[in-house]
Tab-separated table of C-alpha atoms in Angstrom:
chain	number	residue	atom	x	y	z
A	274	UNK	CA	-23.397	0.685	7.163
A	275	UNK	CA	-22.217	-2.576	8.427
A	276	UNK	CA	-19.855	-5.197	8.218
A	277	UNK	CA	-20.248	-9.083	6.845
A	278	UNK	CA	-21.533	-12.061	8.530
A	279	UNK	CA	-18.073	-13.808	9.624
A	280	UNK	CA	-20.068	-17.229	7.998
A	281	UNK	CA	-21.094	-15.587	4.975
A	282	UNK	CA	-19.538	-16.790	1.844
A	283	UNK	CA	-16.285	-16.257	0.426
A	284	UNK	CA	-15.778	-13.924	3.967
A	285	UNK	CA	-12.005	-13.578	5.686
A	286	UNK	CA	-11.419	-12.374	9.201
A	287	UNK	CA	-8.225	-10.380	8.883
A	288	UNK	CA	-5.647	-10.589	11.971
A	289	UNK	CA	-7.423	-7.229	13.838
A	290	UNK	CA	-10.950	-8.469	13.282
A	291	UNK	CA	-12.216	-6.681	10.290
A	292	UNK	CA	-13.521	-8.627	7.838
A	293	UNK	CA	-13.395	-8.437	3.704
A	294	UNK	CA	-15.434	-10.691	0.385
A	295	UNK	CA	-13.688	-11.937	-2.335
A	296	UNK	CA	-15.397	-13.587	-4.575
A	297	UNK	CA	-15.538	-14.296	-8.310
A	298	UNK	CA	-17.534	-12.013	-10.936
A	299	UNK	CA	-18.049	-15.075	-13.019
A	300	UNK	CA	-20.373	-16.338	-10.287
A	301	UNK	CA	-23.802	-14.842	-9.059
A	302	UNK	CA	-23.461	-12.228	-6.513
A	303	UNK	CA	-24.351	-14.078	-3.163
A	304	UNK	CA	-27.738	-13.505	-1.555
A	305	UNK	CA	-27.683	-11.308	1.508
A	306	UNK	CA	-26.414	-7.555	1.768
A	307	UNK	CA	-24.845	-5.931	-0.879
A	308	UNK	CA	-20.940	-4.487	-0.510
A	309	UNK	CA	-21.058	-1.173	0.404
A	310	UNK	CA	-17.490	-0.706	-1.706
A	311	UNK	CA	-15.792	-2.753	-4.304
A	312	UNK	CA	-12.433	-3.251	-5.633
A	313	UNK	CA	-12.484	-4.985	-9.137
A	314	UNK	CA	-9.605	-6.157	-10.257
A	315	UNK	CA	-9.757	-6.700	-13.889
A	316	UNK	CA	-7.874	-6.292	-17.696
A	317	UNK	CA	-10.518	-4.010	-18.933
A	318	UNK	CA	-13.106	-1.926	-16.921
A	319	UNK	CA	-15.653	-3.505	-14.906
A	320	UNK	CA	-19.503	-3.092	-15.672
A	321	UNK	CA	-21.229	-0.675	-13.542
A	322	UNK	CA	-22.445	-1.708	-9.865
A	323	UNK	CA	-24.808	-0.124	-7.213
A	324	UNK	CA	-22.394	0.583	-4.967
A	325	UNK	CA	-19.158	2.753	-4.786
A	326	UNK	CA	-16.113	0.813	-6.261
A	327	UNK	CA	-12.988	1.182	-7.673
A	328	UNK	CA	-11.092	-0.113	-10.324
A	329	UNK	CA	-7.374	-1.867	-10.614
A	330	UNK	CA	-6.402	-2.801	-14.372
A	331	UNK	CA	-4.934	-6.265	-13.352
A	332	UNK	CA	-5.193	-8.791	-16.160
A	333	UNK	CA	-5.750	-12.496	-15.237
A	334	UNK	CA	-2.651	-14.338	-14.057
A	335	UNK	CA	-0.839	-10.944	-13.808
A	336	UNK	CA	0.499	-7.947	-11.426
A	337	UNK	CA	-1.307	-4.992	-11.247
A	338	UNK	CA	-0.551	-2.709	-14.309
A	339	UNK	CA	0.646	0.370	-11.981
A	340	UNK	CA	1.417	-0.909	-8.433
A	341	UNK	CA	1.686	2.599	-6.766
A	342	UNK	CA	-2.371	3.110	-7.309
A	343	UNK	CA	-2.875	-0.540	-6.502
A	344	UNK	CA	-1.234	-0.008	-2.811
A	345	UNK	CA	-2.696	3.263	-2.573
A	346	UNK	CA	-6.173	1.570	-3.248
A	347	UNK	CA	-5.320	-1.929	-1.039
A	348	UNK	CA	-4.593	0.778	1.803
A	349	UNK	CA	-8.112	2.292	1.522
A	350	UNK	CA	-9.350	-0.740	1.427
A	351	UNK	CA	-7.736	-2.215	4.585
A	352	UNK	CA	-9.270	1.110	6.107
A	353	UNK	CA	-12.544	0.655	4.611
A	354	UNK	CA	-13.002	-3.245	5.916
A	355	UNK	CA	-13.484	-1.733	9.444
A	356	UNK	CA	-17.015	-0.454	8.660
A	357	UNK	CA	-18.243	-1.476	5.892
A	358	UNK	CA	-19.136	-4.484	3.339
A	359	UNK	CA	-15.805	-4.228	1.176
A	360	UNK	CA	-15.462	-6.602	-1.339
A	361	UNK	CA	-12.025	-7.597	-3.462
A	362	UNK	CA	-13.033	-9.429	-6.436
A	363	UNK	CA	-11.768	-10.810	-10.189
A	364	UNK	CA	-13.129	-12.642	-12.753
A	365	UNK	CA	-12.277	-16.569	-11.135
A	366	UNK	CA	-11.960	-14.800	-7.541
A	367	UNK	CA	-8.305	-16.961	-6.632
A	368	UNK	CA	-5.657	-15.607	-8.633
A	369	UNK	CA	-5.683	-11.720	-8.721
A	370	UNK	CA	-8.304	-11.730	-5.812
A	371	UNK	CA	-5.845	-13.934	-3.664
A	372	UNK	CA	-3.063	-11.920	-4.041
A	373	UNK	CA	-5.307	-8.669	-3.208
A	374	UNK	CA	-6.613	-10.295	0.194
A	375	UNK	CA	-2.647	-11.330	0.924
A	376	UNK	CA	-1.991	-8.285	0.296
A	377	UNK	CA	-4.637	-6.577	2.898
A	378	UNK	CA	-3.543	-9.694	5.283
A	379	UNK	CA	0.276	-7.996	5.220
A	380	UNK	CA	-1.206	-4.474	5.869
A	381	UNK	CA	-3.164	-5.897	8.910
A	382	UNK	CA	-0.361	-7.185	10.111
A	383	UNK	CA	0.433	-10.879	8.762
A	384	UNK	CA	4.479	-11.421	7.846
A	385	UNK	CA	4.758	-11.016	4.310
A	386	UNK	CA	6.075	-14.850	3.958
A	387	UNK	CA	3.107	-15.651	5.718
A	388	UNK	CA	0.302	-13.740	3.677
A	389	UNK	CA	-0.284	-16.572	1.020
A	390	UNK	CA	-0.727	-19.423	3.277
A	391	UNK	CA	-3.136	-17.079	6.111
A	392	UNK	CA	-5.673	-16.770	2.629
A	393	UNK	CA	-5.316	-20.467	1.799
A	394	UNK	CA	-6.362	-21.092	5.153
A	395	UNK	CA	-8.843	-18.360	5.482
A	396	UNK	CA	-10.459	-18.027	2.098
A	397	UNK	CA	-9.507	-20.545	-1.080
A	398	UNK	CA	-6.765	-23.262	-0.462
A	399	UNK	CA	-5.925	-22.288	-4.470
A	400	UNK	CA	-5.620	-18.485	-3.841
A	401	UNK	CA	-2.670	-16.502	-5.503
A	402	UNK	CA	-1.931	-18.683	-8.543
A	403	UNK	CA	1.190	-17.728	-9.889
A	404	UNK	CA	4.793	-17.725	-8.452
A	405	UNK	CA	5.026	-14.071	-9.898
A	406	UNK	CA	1.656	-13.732	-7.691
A	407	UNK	CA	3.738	-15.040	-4.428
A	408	UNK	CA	6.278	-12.652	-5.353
A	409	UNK	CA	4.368	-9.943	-4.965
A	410	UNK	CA	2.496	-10.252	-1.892
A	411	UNK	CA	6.451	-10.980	-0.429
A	412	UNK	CA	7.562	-7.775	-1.783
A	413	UNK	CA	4.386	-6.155	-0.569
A	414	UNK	CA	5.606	-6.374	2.853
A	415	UNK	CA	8.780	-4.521	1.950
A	416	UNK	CA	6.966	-1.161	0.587
């Protein structure tokens, strides 16, 4: 088990150090190490990978289609990030992906009204798309 290379791509340092991948599934995987867990965050289930992973039906430009399980599975996550190569990833890796790492950036610590503009900074100035996106990470902080 390990962690990611702070410089590798598409890597975030959350507030207490750990450190989590998003990326996009439309793009090659990135060389180096594989995740050792996954969180896909898709319409329709994700094709099988060589490592453990879980699965959030999130279509594109949307919520999450049952937020209890998706803040059940962003806490295991957060957890997870400690230890081990943990990757959060969607099909364009900004949008849904965005909104998943301000989401883990608000469990770690990061005011809720803060959590979009910490992943701009740390990850992809266009993260979390939507206004309905920014919502959500707000309200995240809340539950």
């Amino acid at each position: 088990m390990g962690v990611w290379e702070p410089d590798a791509p598409g890597v975030m340092e959350l507030p207490s150090g750990r450190f989590v991948r998003g990326r996009g599934l439309r793009r090659a995987l990135p060389e180096g190490p594989e995740p050792e867990f996954g969180v896909y965050l898709l319409g329709k289930e994700p094709p099988a990978v060589g490592w453990e992973s879980a699965w959030l039906r999130w279509p594109d430009f949307r919520l999450p289609a049952d937020r209890p399980q998706a803040q059940q599975t962003l806490r295991r996550t957060l957890e997870r990030c400690g230890d081990e190569r943990v990757e959060v990833a969607c099909g364009g890796g900004r949008g849904r992906t965005g909104t998943a790492l301000a989401c883990l950036a608000v469990l770690d610590g990061v005011p809720a009204d803060e959590a979009v503009a910490y992943v701009r900074r740390a990850y992809d100035r266009h993260a979390v798309e939507t206004p309905w996106q920014k919502r959500y990470v707000r309200a995240f902080g809340a539950r």
